[in-house]
XYZ file of C-alpha atoms in Angstrom:
320
model
C -37.827 -52.190 -57.313
C -34.969 -54.354 -58.642
C -35.156 -52.468 -61.928
C -34.979 -49.172 -60.041
C -31.918 -50.366 -58.157
C -30.182 -51.455 -61.373
C -30.884 -48.089 -62.954
C -29.413 -46.353 -59.904
C -26.226 -48.407 -60.055
C -25.843 -47.878 -63.804
C -26.364 -44.166 -63.380
C -23.836 -43.761 -60.562
C -21.348 -45.781 -62.592
C -21.909 -43.483 -65.534
C -21.247 -40.429 -63.384
C -17.962 -41.943 -62.195
C -17.004 -42.410 -65.838
C -17.856 -38.812 -66.657
C -20.975 -39.592 -68.683
C -23.841 -37.089 -68.605
C -26.951 -38.767 -67.243
C -30.471 -37.887 -66.276
C -30.202 -36.740 -62.618
C -33.825 -37.677 -61.936
C -32.727 -41.313 -61.799
C -30.982 -40.541 -58.533
C -34.223 -39.679 -56.829
C -35.274 -43.347 -56.990
C -38.611 -43.614 -55.224
C -38.178 -40.514 -53.102
C -40.321 -37.664 -54.329
C -37.677 -34.950 -54.455
C -34.665 -35.084 -56.717
C -31.485 -36.212 -54.995
C -28.035 -34.864 -55.888
C -25.936 -36.932 -58.280
C -23.870 -38.065 -55.342
C -25.258 -37.010 -51.964
C -23.242 -35.520 -49.138
C -25.120 -36.916 -46.159
C -24.868 -36.410 -42.446
C -24.895 -39.463 -40.201
C -27.860 -38.573 -37.999
C -26.412 -40.086 -34.800
C -25.191 -36.669 -33.623
C -28.724 -35.264 -33.867
C -30.657 -38.079 -32.224
C -31.939 -35.624 -29.623
C -34.108 -34.077 -32.366
C -37.408 -35.471 -33.618
C -38.025 -35.849 -37.356
C -39.383 -32.322 -38.044
C -36.621 -30.758 -35.934
C -34.024 -32.882 -37.718
C -35.198 -31.739 -41.133
C -35.239 -28.101 -40.074
C -31.756 -28.324 -38.547
C -30.227 -30.006 -41.601
C -31.612 -27.379 -43.954
C -30.198 -24.573 -41.806
C -26.806 -26.284 -41.687
C -26.785 -26.732 -45.465
C -27.303 -30.462 -45.918
C -29.781 -31.890 -48.391
C -29.311 -35.581 -47.558
C -29.187 -37.733 -44.434
C -27.729 -41.092 -43.510
C -30.420 -42.053 -41.029
C -29.700 -44.189 -37.964
C -32.015 -47.215 -38.183
C -30.855 -49.311 -35.258
C -31.169 -49.632 -31.494
C -31.248 -46.162 -29.892
C -31.344 -44.606 -33.375
C -33.805 -42.270 -35.059
C -35.739 -45.345 -36.202
C -35.905 -48.481 -34.077
C -35.722 -51.712 -36.125
C -38.865 -53.123 -34.522
C -40.775 -50.005 -35.623
C -39.234 -49.709 -39.078
C -42.383 -50.440 -41.091
C -44.141 -47.453 -39.524
C -41.384 -45.049 -38.535
C -38.982 -45.194 -41.488
C -41.600 -44.136 -44.076
C -42.750 -41.459 -41.632
C -39.215 -40.148 -41.111
C -38.476 -40.086 -44.835
C -41.725 -38.282 -45.627
C -41.150 -35.622 -42.972
C -37.535 -35.076 -44.034
C -38.618 -34.802 -47.661
C -40.974 -32.014 -46.684
C -37.878 -30.067 -45.619
C -36.059 -30.966 -48.838
C -33.910 -33.725 -47.305
C -33.443 -37.063 -49.080
C -32.518 -40.291 -47.280
C -30.347 -42.291 -49.687
C -28.423 -44.058 -46.915
C -28.970 -45.557 -43.477
C -26.887 -47.068 -40.687
C -28.108 -50.366 -39.261
C -26.997 -53.066 -36.872
C -27.597 -55.773 -39.473
C -24.959 -58.486 -39.162
C -27.208 -61.538 -39.014
C -29.225 -62.292 -42.153
C -31.315 -64.817 -40.221
C -32.460 -62.315 -37.578
C -36.257 -61.863 -37.928
C -36.108 -58.073 -38.419
C -33.415 -58.093 -41.107
C -35.735 -58.608 -44.076
C -38.278 -56.153 -42.704
C -35.661 -53.414 -42.371
C -34.165 -54.021 -45.816
C -37.517 -54.370 -47.534
C -38.956 -51.221 -45.985
C -35.824 -49.212 -46.724
C -35.649 -50.305 -50.339
C -39.345 -49.663 -50.883
C -38.902 -46.070 -49.726
C -35.830 -45.209 -51.754
C -32.905 -45.975 -49.448
C -30.146 -47.220 -51.734
C -27.371 -48.021 -49.261
C -27.131 -49.353 -45.729
C -24.190 -49.744 -43.419
C -23.998 -53.168 -41.841
C -23.439 -53.957 -38.191
C -19.958 -54.954 -37.084
C -18.539 -58.464 -36.976
C -15.929 -59.678 -34.507
C -13.104 -62.174 -34.281
C -13.627 -65.144 -31.982
C -10.311 -65.552 -30.091
C -10.933 -69.296 -29.851
C -10.673 -69.602 -33.641
C -7.875 -68.797 -36.049
C -8.151 -65.671 -38.198
C -8.930 -67.747 -41.289
C -11.539 -69.804 -39.445
C -13.206 -66.562 -38.421
C -13.146 -65.206 -41.958
C -14.538 -68.424 -43.402
C -17.388 -68.215 -40.904
C -18.087 -64.546 -41.649
C -18.118 -65.184 -45.402
C -21.340 -67.083 -44.843
C -22.893 -63.881 -43.474
C -21.880 -61.944 -46.587
C -23.130 -64.749 -48.814
C -26.596 -64.636 -47.271
C -26.702 -60.839 -47.185
C -25.735 -60.628 -50.849
C -28.767 -62.748 -51.676
C -31.051 -60.623 -49.503
C -29.674 -57.393 -50.928
C -30.211 -58.695 -54.440
C -33.770 -59.633 -53.515
C -34.569 -56.146 -52.235
C -32.384 -54.169 -54.640
C -30.259 -52.488 -51.987
C -26.507 -52.106 -51.410
C -25.007 -53.361 -48.156
C -21.747 -51.718 -47.026
C -19.388 -52.829 -44.268
C -17.380 -50.032 -42.644
C -13.676 -50.527 -42.025
C -13.150 -49.553 -38.400
C -9.875 -49.201 -36.491
C -9.274 -51.833 -33.852
C -9.281 -55.602 -33.618
C -12.717 -56.212 -35.103
C -13.439 -57.397 -38.619
C -12.453 -54.627 -41.025
C -9.752 -53.159 -38.796
C -6.868 -54.399 -40.974
C -8.879 -53.507 -44.138
C -7.239 -56.375 -46.009
C -9.531 -58.856 -44.281
C -12.504 -57.263 -46.033
C -11.040 -58.242 -49.381
C -10.993 -61.881 -48.297
C -14.615 -61.617 -47.218
C -15.832 -59.828 -50.350
C -13.645 -61.077 -53.189
C -16.152 -63.610 -54.513
C -19.263 -61.465 -54.087
C -21.001 -59.010 -56.381
C -19.974 -55.441 -55.455
C -23.354 -54.222 -56.644
C -24.945 -55.766 -53.556
C -22.236 -56.113 -50.890
C -19.393 -53.660 -50.515
C -17.554 -51.288 -48.215
C -18.246 -47.957 -46.580
C -14.661 -46.781 -46.762
C -13.619 -44.723 -43.763
C -10.359 -42.904 -44.448
C -9.995 -41.849 -40.805
C -10.020 -45.445 -39.583
C -7.863 -46.592 -42.502
C -5.147 -44.086 -41.593
C -5.249 -44.996 -37.886
C -4.347 -48.587 -38.798
C -2.261 -47.914 -41.916
C -0.669 -44.486 -41.579
C 1.501 -44.969 -44.669
C 0.124 -48.160 -46.228
C -3.567 -47.190 -46.502
C -3.378 -46.587 -50.299
C -2.675 -50.299 -50.760
C -5.832 -51.278 -48.913
C -7.870 -48.733 -50.852
C -6.496 -50.104 -54.127
C -7.324 -53.670 -53.110
C -10.867 -52.834 -52.023
C -11.639 -50.288 -54.742
C -14.149 -52.461 -56.684
C -16.216 -52.848 -53.505
C -16.007 -49.283 -52.154
C -19.536 -47.918 -52.538
C -19.798 -45.108 -49.971
C -17.385 -42.830 -48.123
C -17.395 -42.019 -44.414
C -15.566 -38.749 -43.769
C -14.014 -37.612 -40.494
C -10.653 -36.534 -39.093
C -8.455 -37.280 -36.069
C -5.182 -36.344 -34.445
C -2.666 -38.171 -32.293
C -2.349 -36.836 -28.756
C -0.202 -37.821 -25.787
C -1.922 -38.481 -22.469
C 0.037 -39.705 -19.452
C 2.864 -40.728 -21.738
C 0.643 -42.756 -24.066
C -0.525 -41.970 -27.588
C -4.285 -41.641 -27.933
C -6.640 -40.830 -30.779
C -8.629 -37.611 -30.611
C -11.412 -36.945 -33.090
C -11.272 -33.401 -34.459
C -13.095 -31.204 -37.004
C -12.240 -31.742 -40.657
C -8.895 -30.255 -41.582
C -7.639 -30.039 -37.993
C -6.147 -33.526 -37.909
C -3.688 -35.804 -39.679
C -5.952 -37.255 -42.379
C -4.433 -36.290 -45.733
C -7.632 -35.594 -47.644
C -5.710 -34.355 -50.681
C -3.892 -37.672 -51.009
C -7.122 -39.555 -50.368
C -9.063 -37.730 -53.060
C -6.200 -38.139 -55.515
C -6.271 -41.901 -54.907
C -10.060 -42.025 -55.194
C -9.984 -40.130 -58.482
C -7.204 -42.383 -59.793
C -9.235 -45.500 -58.986
C -12.495 -43.915 -60.232
C -14.293 -44.452 -56.947
C -15.989 -41.112 -56.312
C -18.830 -42.173 -54.051
C -21.798 -40.936 -51.989
C -20.447 -39.310 -48.849
C -21.510 -39.331 -45.228
C -19.918 -36.975 -42.702
C -19.541 -38.466 -39.227
C -19.289 -36.032 -36.331
C -17.377 -37.790 -33.575
C -15.493 -34.977 -31.860
C -16.830 -33.288 -28.731
C -20.371 -31.996 -29.249
C -21.434 -32.187 -25.631
C -22.356 -35.845 -25.905
C -24.334 -35.463 -29.139
C -21.451 -37.170 -30.940
C -22.339 -40.319 -28.975
C -26.040 -40.084 -29.779
C -27.007 -38.663 -26.382
C -30.590 -37.451 -26.064
C -29.645 -34.574 -23.759
C -26.339 -33.088 -24.959
C -24.756 -30.337 -22.907
C -23.981 -28.341 -26.044
C -26.827 -26.347 -27.592
C -28.176 -26.959 -31.078
C -26.852 -23.607 -32.351
C -23.265 -24.452 -31.404
C -23.578 -28.027 -32.672
C -24.977 -26.738 -35.961
C -22.105 -24.294 -36.320
C -19.536 -27.086 -36.005
C -21.470 -29.205 -38.484
C -21.759 -26.392 -41.005
C -18.042 -25.644 -40.776
C -17.200 -29.263 -41.613
C -19.681 -29.345 -44.496
C -18.287 -26.135 -45.998
C -14.721 -27.375 -45.500
C -15.477 -30.653 -47.290
C -17.226 -28.963 -50.200
C -14.257 -26.643 -50.639
C -11.929 -29.640 -50.596
C -14.045 -31.413 -53.221
C -14.038 -28.217 -55.276
C -10.250 -28.000 -55.123
C -10.091 -31.476 -56.687
C -12.705 -30.639 -59.334
C -15.243 -33.183 -58.107
C -17.771 -30.963 -56.321
C -19.948 -30.873 -59.445
C -20.491 -34.621 -59.021
C -22.259 -33.974 -55.714
C-alpha cells in the first residue's frame, strides 16, 4: 500500500508539472479509473440518502467522485468503518463514483479508532482525509498552543506514513487553529507535505484575509494538497455585517485571482465542492431536509457546471 501511495503522489506531481502520465495510476485500489484530479462533492449535504441513492444522485448531477463523510453523524460512522466504508465505496463504484477523499473528525492520533479509520480508508483507495479541527486554549499563549498542537501533527505524520495516506487540515474562518492561515505554517513547516498538509479553503481564507490571502497561500503552497471550493457574500443584518454562504459565482470570492495564484504556484489540486448555502437543512447534514432532492440536485449541478467552466477558462479543466 505504501508503494501505491508513493506512485499516486509521484503521478499527481507529474500532472502539476505538465508531464503526461498513465491515468490508471490514479485509480489506486479502487476498481474504476479515477480522473487525473477529481472534482468531488462533500457528501454532508446528501446525508439523508443511503449509499445506493447517493451514487444515483451524484451520477445524475454530473459528479464522478465523492468526498465521503466518515465521522459522527456522517455517511460512515467511525465505529463502523471496517464494515461500512468498504460497503459504501463498493456501492458508489457500481454507479461509477470513486471515493478518493473523506472528511473525518481525526484530531487525536491516540484515539482508539484513529488507526482503524486510516487503515481501512487507505486499504480501499482513499488517498486524502480531512482532519478534525483543533482549538486554542485561552489559558495558554498562542505559541504554547501551537507547540502543543505540533505534537498532534508529528504523530499523525507517522501514522499517515504508516498507512500511505495524506492528512489535510482545513483552514477555517474564526478563532480556531487555521483561522489566521499563517498558524498552519508554524504547525507544518517541519513536516513532510506528502503525509500532512492543508485542505485550502479559499472562501474561509478570504473571510479572514480579504486582501492578504495570497500571502498565506504562498506561504502554505508546499503543503496545499486539496482544495475546498465554496463562495460567500457580506450582508448587513440589524446594522451588523454577517457572512452568507451563496452559490458559486454569486459572492465575493475572486476565483479568477485564486486560480491565477494556484497556477503560478503550481498547486492545482483535487477539488471538493462544499454546499453550505440554504438547501433546506441539507447543507447542515440534516436527515430530513425541507427541500426536495430534485431542487437540491439542481443547485448542486449548477455549481458543478459553473466550476468546470471556470476551470476551463483558466485552461486547467483537462487536468480534472
